[in-house]
Coordinates of C-alpha atoms in Angstrom, one line a residue:
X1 CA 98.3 71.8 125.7
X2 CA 100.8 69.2 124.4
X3 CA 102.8 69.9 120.6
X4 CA 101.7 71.0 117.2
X5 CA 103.4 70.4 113.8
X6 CA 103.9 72.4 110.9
X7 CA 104.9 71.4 107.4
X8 CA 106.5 73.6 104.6
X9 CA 105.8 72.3 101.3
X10 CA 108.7 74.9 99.4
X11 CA 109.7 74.6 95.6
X12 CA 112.2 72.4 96.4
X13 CA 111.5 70.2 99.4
X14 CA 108.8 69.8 102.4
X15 CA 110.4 70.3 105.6
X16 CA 108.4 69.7 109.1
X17 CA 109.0 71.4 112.6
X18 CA 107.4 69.9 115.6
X19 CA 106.5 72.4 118.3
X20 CA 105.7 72.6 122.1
X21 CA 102.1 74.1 121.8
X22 CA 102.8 76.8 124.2
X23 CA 105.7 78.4 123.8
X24 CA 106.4 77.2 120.0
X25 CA 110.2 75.7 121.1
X26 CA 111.4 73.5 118.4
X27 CA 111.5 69.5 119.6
X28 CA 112.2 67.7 116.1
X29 CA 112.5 67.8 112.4
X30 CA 112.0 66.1 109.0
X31 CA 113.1 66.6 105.6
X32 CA 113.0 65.4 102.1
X33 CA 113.4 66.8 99.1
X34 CA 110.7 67.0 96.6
X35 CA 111.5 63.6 94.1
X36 CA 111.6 66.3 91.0
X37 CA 114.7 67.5 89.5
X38 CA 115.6 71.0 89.1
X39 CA 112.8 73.8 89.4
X40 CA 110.4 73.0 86.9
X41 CA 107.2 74.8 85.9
X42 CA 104.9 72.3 85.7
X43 CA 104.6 69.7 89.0
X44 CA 102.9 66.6 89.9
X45 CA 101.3 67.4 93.2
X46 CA 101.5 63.7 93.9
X47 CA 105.3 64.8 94.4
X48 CA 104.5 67.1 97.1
X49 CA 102.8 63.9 98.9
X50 CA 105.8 62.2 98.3
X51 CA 108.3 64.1 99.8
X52 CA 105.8 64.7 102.8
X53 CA 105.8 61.3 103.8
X54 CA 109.8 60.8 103.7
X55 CA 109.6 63.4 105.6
X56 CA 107.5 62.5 108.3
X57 CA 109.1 59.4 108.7
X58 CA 110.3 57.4 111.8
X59 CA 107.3 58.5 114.0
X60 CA 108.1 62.4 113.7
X61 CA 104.6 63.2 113.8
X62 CA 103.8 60.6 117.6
X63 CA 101.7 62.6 119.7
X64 CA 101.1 65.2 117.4
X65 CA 97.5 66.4 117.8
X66 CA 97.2 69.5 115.1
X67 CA 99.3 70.3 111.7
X68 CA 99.5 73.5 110.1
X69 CA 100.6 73.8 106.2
X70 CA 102.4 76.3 104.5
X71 CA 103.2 75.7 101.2
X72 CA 104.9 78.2 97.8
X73 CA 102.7 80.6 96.5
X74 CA 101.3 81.5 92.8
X75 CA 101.3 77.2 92.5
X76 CA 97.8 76.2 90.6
X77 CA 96.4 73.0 91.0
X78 CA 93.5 72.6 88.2
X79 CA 91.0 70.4 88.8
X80 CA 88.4 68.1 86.9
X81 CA 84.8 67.3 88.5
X82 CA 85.8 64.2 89.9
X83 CA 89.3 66.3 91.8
X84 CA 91.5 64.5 89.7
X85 CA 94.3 66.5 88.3
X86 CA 94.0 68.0 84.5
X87 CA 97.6 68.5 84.1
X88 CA 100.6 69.1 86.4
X89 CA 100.2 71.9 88.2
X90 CA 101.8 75.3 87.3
X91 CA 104.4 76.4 89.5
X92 CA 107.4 79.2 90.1
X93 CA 107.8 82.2 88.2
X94 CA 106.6 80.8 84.8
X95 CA 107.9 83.4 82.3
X96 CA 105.7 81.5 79.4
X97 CA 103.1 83.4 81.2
X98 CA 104.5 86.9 80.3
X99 CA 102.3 87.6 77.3
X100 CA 99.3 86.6 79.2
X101 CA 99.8 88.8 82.1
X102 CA 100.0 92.0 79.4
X103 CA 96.6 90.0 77.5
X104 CA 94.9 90.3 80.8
X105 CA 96.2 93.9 82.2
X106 CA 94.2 95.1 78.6
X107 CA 91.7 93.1 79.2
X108 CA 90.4 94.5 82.2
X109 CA 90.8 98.2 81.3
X110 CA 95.2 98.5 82.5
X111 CA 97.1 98.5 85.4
X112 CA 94.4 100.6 87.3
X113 CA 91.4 98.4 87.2
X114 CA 93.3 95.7 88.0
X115 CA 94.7 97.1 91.7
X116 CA 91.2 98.6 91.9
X117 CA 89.7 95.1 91.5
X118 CA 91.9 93.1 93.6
X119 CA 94.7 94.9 94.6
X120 CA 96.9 93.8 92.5
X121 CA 98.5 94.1 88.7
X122 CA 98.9 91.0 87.1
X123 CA 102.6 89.2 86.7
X124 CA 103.1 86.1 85.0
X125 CA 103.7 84.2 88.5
X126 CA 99.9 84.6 89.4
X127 CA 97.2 81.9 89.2
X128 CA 95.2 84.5 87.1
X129 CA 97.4 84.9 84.8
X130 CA 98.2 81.0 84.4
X131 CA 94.8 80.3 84.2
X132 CA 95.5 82.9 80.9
X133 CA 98.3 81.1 79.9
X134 CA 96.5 77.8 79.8
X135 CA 93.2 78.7 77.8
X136 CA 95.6 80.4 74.8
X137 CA 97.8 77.4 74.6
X138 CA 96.1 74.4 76.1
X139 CA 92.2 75.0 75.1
X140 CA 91.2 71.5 75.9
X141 CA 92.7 71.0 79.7
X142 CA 91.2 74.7 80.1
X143 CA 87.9 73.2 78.8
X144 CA 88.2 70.5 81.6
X145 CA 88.8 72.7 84.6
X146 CA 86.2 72.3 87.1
X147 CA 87.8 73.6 90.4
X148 CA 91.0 75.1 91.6
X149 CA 93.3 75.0 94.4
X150 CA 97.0 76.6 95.3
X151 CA 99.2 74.3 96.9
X152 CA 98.7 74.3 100.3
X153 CA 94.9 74.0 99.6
X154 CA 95.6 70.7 97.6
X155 CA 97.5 69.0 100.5
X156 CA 95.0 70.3 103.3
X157 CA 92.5 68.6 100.8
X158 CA 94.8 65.1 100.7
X159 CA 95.4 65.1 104.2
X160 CA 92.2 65.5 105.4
X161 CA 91.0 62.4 102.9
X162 CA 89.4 64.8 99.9
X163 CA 86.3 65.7 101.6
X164 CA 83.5 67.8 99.5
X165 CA 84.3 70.9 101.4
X166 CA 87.6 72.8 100.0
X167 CA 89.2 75.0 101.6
X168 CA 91.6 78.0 101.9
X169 CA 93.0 81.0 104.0
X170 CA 92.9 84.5 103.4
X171 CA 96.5 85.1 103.0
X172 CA 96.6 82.3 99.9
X173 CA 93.3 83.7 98.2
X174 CA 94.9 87.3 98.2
X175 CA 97.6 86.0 96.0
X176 CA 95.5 84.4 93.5
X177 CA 94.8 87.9 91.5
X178 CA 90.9 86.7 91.7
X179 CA 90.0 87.3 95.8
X180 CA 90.3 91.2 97.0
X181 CA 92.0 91.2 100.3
X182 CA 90.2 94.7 100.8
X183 CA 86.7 93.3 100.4
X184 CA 87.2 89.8 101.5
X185 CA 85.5 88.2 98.3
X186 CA 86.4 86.7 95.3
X187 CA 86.0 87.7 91.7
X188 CA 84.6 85.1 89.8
X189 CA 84.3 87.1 86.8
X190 CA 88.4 87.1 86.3
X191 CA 88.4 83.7 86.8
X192 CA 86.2 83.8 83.9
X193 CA 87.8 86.2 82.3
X194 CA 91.3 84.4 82.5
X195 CA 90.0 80.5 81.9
X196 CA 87.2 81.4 79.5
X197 CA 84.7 79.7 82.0
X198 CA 84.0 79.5 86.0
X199 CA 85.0 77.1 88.6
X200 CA 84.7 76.0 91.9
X201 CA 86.7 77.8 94.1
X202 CA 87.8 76.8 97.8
X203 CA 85.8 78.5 101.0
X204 CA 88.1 81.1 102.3
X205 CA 88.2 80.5 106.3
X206 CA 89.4 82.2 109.1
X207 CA 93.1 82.6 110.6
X208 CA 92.1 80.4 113.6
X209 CA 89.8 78.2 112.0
X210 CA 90.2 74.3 111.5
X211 CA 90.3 72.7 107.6
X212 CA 88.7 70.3 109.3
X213 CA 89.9 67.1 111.3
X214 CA 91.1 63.8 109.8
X215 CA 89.7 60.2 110.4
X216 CA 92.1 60.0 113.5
X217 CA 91.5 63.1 115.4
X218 CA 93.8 65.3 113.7
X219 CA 93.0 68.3 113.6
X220 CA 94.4 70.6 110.2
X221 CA 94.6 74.5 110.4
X222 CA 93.3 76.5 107.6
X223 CA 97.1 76.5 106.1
X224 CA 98.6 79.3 104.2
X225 CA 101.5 80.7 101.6
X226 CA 104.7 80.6 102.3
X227 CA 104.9 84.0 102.8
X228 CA 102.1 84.6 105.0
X229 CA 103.4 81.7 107.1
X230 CA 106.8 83.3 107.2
X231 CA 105.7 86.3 108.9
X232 CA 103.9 84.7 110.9
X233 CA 106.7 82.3 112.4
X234 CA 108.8 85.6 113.0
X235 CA 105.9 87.2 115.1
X236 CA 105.8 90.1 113.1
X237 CA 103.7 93.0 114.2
X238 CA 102.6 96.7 113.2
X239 CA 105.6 98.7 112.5
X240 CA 107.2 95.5 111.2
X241 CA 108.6 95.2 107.9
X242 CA 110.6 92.4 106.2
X243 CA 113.7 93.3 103.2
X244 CA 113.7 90.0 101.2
X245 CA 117.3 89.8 99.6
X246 CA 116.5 87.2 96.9
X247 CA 118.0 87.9 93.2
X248 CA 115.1 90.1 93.2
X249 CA 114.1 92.5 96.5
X250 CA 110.5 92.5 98.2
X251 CA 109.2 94.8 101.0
X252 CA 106.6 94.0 102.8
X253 CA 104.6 95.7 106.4
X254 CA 102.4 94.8 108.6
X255 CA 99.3 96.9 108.6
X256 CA 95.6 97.6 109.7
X257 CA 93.9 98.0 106.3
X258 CA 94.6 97.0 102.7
X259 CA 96.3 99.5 100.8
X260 CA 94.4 99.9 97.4
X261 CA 97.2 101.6 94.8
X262 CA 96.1 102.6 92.0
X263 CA 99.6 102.8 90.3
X264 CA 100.1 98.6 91.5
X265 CA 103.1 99.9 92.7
X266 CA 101.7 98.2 95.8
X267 CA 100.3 94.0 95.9
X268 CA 98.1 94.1 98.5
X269 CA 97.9 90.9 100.4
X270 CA 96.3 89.8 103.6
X271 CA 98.4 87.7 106.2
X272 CA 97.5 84.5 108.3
X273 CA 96.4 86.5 111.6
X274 CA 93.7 88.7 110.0
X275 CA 96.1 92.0 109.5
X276 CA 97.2 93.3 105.7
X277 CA 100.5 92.9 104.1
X278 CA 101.4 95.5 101.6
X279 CA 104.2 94.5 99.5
X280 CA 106.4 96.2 97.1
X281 CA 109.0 94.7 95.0
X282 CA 112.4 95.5 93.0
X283 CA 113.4 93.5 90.2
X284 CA 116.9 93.9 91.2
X285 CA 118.4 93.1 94.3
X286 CA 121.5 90.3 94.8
X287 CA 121.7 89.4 91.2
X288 CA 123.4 93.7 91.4
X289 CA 125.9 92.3 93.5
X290 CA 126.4 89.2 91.9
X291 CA 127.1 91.0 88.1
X292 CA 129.0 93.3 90.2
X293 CA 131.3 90.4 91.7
X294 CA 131.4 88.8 88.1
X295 CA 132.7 92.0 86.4
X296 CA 135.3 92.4 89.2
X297 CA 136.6 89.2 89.0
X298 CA 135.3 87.7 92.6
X299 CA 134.3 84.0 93.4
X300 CA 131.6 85.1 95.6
X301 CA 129.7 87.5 97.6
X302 CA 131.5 87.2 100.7
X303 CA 134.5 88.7 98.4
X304 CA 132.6 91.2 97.2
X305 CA 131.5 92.3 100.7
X306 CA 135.2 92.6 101.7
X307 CA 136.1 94.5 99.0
X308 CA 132.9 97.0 99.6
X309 CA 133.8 97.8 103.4
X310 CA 137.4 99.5 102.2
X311 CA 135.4 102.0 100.7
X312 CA 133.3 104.7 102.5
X313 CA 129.7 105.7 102.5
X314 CA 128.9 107.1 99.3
X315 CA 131.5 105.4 97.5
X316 CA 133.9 108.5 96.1
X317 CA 130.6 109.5 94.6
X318 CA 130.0 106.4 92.3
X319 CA 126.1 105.6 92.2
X320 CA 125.1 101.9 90.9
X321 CA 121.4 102.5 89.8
X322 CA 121.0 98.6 90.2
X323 CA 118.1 98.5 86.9
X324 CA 119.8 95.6 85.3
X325 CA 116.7 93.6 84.8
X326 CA 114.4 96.5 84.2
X327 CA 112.8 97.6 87.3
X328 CA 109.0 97.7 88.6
X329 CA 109.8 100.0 91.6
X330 CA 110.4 102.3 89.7
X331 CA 108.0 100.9 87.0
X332 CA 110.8 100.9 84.0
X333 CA 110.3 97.7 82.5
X334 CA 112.6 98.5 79.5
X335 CA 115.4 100.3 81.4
X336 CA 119.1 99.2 81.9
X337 CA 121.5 100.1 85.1
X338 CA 123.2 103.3 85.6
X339 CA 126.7 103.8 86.8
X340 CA 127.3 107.4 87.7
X341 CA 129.9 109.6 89.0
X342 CA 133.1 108.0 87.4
X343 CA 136.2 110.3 88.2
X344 CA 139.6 109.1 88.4
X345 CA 139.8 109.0 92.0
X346 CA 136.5 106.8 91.9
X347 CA 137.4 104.3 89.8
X348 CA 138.5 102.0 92.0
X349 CA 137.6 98.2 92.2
X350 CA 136.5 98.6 96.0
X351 CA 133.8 101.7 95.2
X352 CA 132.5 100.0 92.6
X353 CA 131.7 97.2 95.1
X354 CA 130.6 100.2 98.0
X355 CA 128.1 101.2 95.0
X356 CA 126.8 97.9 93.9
X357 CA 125.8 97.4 98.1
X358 CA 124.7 101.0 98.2
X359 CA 122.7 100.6 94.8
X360 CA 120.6 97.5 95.9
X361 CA 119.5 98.9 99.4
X362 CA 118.7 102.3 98.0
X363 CA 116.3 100.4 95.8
X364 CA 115.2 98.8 97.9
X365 CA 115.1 102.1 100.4
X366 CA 112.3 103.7 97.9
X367 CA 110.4 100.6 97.7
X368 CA 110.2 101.5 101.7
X369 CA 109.1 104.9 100.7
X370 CA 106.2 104.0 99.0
X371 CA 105.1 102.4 101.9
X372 CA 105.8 104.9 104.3
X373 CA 104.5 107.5 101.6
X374 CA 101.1 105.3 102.4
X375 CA 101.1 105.8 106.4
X376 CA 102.9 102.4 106.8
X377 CA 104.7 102.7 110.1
X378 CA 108.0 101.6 110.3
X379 CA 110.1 100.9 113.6
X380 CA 111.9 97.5 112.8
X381 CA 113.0 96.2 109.7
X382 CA 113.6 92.4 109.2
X383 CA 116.5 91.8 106.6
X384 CA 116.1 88.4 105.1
X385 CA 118.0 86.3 102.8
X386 CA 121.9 84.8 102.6
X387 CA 123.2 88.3 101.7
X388 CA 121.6 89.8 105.0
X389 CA 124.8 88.3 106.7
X390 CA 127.4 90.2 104.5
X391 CA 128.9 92.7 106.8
X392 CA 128.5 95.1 103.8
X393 CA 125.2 94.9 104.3
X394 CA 125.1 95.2 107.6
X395 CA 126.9 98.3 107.7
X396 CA 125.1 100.3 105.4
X397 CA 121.5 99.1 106.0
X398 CA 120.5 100.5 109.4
X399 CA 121.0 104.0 107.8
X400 CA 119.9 103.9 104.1
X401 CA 116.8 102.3 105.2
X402 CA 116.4 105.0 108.7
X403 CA 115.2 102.4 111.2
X404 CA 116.5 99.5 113.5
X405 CA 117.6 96.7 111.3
X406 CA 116.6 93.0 112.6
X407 CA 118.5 89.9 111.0
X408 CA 117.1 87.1 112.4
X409 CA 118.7 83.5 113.0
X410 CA 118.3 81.1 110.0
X411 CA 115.4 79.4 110.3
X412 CA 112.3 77.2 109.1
X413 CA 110.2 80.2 109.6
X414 CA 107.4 79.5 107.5
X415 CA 107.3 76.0 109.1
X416 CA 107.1 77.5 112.1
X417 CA 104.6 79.9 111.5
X418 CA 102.0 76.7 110.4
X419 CA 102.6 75.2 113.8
X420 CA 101.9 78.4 115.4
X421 CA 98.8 78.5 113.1
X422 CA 98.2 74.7 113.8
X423 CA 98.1 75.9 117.9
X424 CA 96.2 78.4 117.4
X425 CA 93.7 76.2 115.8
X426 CA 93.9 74.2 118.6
X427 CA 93.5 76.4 121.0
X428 CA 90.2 77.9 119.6
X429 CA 88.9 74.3 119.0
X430 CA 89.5 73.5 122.9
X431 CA 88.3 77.1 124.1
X432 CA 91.5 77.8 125.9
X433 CA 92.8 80.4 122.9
X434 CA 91.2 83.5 122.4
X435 CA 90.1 83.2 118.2
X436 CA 91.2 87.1 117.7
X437 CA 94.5 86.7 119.8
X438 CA 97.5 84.0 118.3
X439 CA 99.2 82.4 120.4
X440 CA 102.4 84.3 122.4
X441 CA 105.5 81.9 120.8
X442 CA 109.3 83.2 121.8
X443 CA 110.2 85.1 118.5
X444 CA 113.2 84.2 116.8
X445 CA 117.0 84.8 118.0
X446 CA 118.1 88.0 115.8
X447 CA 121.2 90.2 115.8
X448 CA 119.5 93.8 116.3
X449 CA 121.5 96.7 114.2
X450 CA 120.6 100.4 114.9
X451 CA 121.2 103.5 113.0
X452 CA 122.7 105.6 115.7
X453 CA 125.2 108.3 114.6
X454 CA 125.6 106.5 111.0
X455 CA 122.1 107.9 110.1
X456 CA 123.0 111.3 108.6
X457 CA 125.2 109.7 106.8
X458 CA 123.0 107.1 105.3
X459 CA 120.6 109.8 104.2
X460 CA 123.2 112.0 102.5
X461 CA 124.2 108.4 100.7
X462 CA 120.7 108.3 99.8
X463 CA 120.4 111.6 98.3
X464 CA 123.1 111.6 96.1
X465 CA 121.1 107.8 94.8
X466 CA 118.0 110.0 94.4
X467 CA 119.7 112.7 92.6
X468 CA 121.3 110.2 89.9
X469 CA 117.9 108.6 89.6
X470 CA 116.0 111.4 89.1
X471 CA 118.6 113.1 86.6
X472 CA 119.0 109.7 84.4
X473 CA 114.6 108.8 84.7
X474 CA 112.8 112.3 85.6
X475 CA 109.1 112.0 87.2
X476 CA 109.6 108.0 87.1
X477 CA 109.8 107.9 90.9
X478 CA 106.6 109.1 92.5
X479 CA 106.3 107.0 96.0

């Protein structure tokens, strides 16, 4: 069929994979990073542009004939009537937004209503709750909203020359806190209730449906988050689930049907093939081992995972209850970390360490539970992140979590995954791809670690976690 490209518009930089349409092998690659200092929260899209064109320098894009975007999630791009840009568009984590995520939680009638509504419970990140943020504190540009897009949305839109149609992809609109990836429709009415006012919002098409196709014959996918992308460049499938390692932990399955959770334990998002992906998260996951490393004096992690491997399973009995930012899974906002079982014999530089590893994947082991607790299924589980190659984690993973462990190659995964959407696209538009079935691309190199004999083990670790965690918070804990 020829080759496909697919562009990754991060936080940081764009970064563009060309493919071989059938079999998704690499065959080049552009960079740039985006012309902005630092992470900011507020972003000139025209940066985003920018950086894309560096990076599709020196003919990377000859012979392409479809492009798929994937682009960071939670980004806002308001809009006035004539699509020119309010303000800079609201990015990242934006804690400003804090008080307006607990403004619109009330708002609605709690944490219930909202994951009834769109199956999710507002965090400051979100688009809704930016679109909060903005009416409190800048009425005016609020006033002048007329139509909004996430980022990959905004550079379809550019790239295929601002046409009157805009649109998006299912896996974007289910992170927006305003569409419900269990009904497959938006909520206007929290738009409204957010901004003070509606607006236009971007048609939500299909996983193998085509943005559209540029002056030249160029055909552009429907695009999607980063996320959603990610998974999709991995080839994940039912019984699939990926650990995120960031500072903070995510978990997130493949499955059939959205998972409406009433507690919002559960953010239930749709991916970029047509399936669900249920996600739980932990506020604390490598930033435990990197106080940990601090408090013992280390440089790095790689130091801290030496240290952790003299130790055994279980750690002399010390448990690390990793809370140190608070915690959402379980929801203890207000909380500080635990560390339990100190007797002499345990107090021992290397334990600590064993418990500081232990601590974050046991956290991140419930947040599994609740899934599982939901029917998830579980056969693989894809470790991502830098700290996925610590040999600490390595060891102990496979058990606490009860299922083969998967750590995949590094990667531009989420690059890849909008030139296997860009194919796909392709396919359909030619009628050589079935517009149900995504095309079959090699998935990616891993290291595959299994349980095996460790796995009694790993469960008795897990107890003794559970048993400090339910004797320090009682009841908090219900996956």
């Amino acid at each position: 069929m020829g080759i496909v490209a697919g562009l990754d518009s991060s936080p940081e930089f764009t970064r563009i994979v060309v493919c071989d349409t059938d079999t998704g092998a690499v065959l080049r690659q552009g960079y740039a990073p985006h012309p902005v200092e630092g992470r900011p929260s507020d972003i000139d899209p025209q940066a985003w542009l920018l950086s894309l064109g560096e990076a599709a320098g020196g003919g990377l894009l000859e012979g392409v004939q479809a492009i798929g975007v994937s682009a960071q999630q939670n980004a806002v791009v308001p809009l006035d009537a004539q699509g020119n840009t309010v303000r800079p568009a609201l990015v990242g984590g934006d804690k400003r937004a804090q008080v307006a995520a607990a403004d619109l939680v009330d708002a609605l009638g709690g944490r219930e209503a909202w994951a009834q509504a769109v199956g999710c419970v507002p965090q400051a990140a979100q688009p809704v709750t930016k679109l909060r943020w903005l009416a409190k504190n800048e009425p005016e540009n609020a006033q002048r909203v007329a139509v909004l897009l996430q980022a990959h949305d905004w550079l379809v839109w550019q790239l295929l020359g601002r046409p009157l149609r805009r649109t998006t992809d299912r896996g974007g609109a289910s992170g927006t806190g305003y569409w419900s990836a269990a009904t497959g429709a938006y909520r206007p009415d929290l738009v409204e209730l957010a901004l003070g006012h509606q607006a236009a919002l971007p048609e939500v098409i299909g996983p193998s449906e085509a943005a559209g196709t540029t002056p030249e014959g160029l055909l552009i996918s429907a695009g999607t988050g980063e996320t959603m992308a990610a998974a999709f460049g991995l080839g994940l499938g039912l019984g699939d689930v990926v650990v995120s390692l960031g500072a903070s932990g995510s978990v997130m399955a493949v499955h059939p049907e959205a998972l409406a959770d009433q507690s919002g334990m559960i953010t239930s998002l749709a991916d970029a093939t047509g399936m669900y992906l249920p996600v739980v998260t932990t506020l604390n996951a490598v930033r435990a081992l990197r106080g940990t490393a601090e408090l013992l004096g280390l440089p790095d992690l790689e130091s801290l995972s030496e240290l952790a491997v003299k130790s055994t399973p279980g750690a002399h009995g010390l448990v690390l209850l990793p809370y140190l930012e608070g915690e959402r899974t379980p929801n203890l906002p207000h909380t500080a970390g635990t560390l339990a079982g100190l007797r002499r014999e345990s107090m021992k530089p290397e334990h600590l360490a064993r418990a500081a590893f232990e601590g974050m994947l046991c956290g991140l082991a419930d947040a599994l539970d609740v899934l599982r607790g939901r029917g998830v299924e579980v056969r693989r589980v894809f470790l991502l992140g830098a700290a996925a190659e610590l040999p600490a984690v390595q060891a102990s993973a496979p058990s606490l979590f009860g299922a083969q462990v998967v750590v995949p190659q590094p990667a531009d995964y989420a690059a890849i995954g909008a030139a296997r959407q860009a194919a796909w696209a392709l396919g359909v538009s030619q009628g050589s791809l079935d517009p149900r079935t995504p095309p079959a691309w090699q998935g990616a190199a891993a290291q595959v670690l299994e349980p095996g004999e460790e796995l009694a083990v790993g469960q008795a670790v897990r107890q003794q976690f559970t048993a400090v965690r339910e004797q320090t918070h009682p009841g908090a804990f219900r996956p």
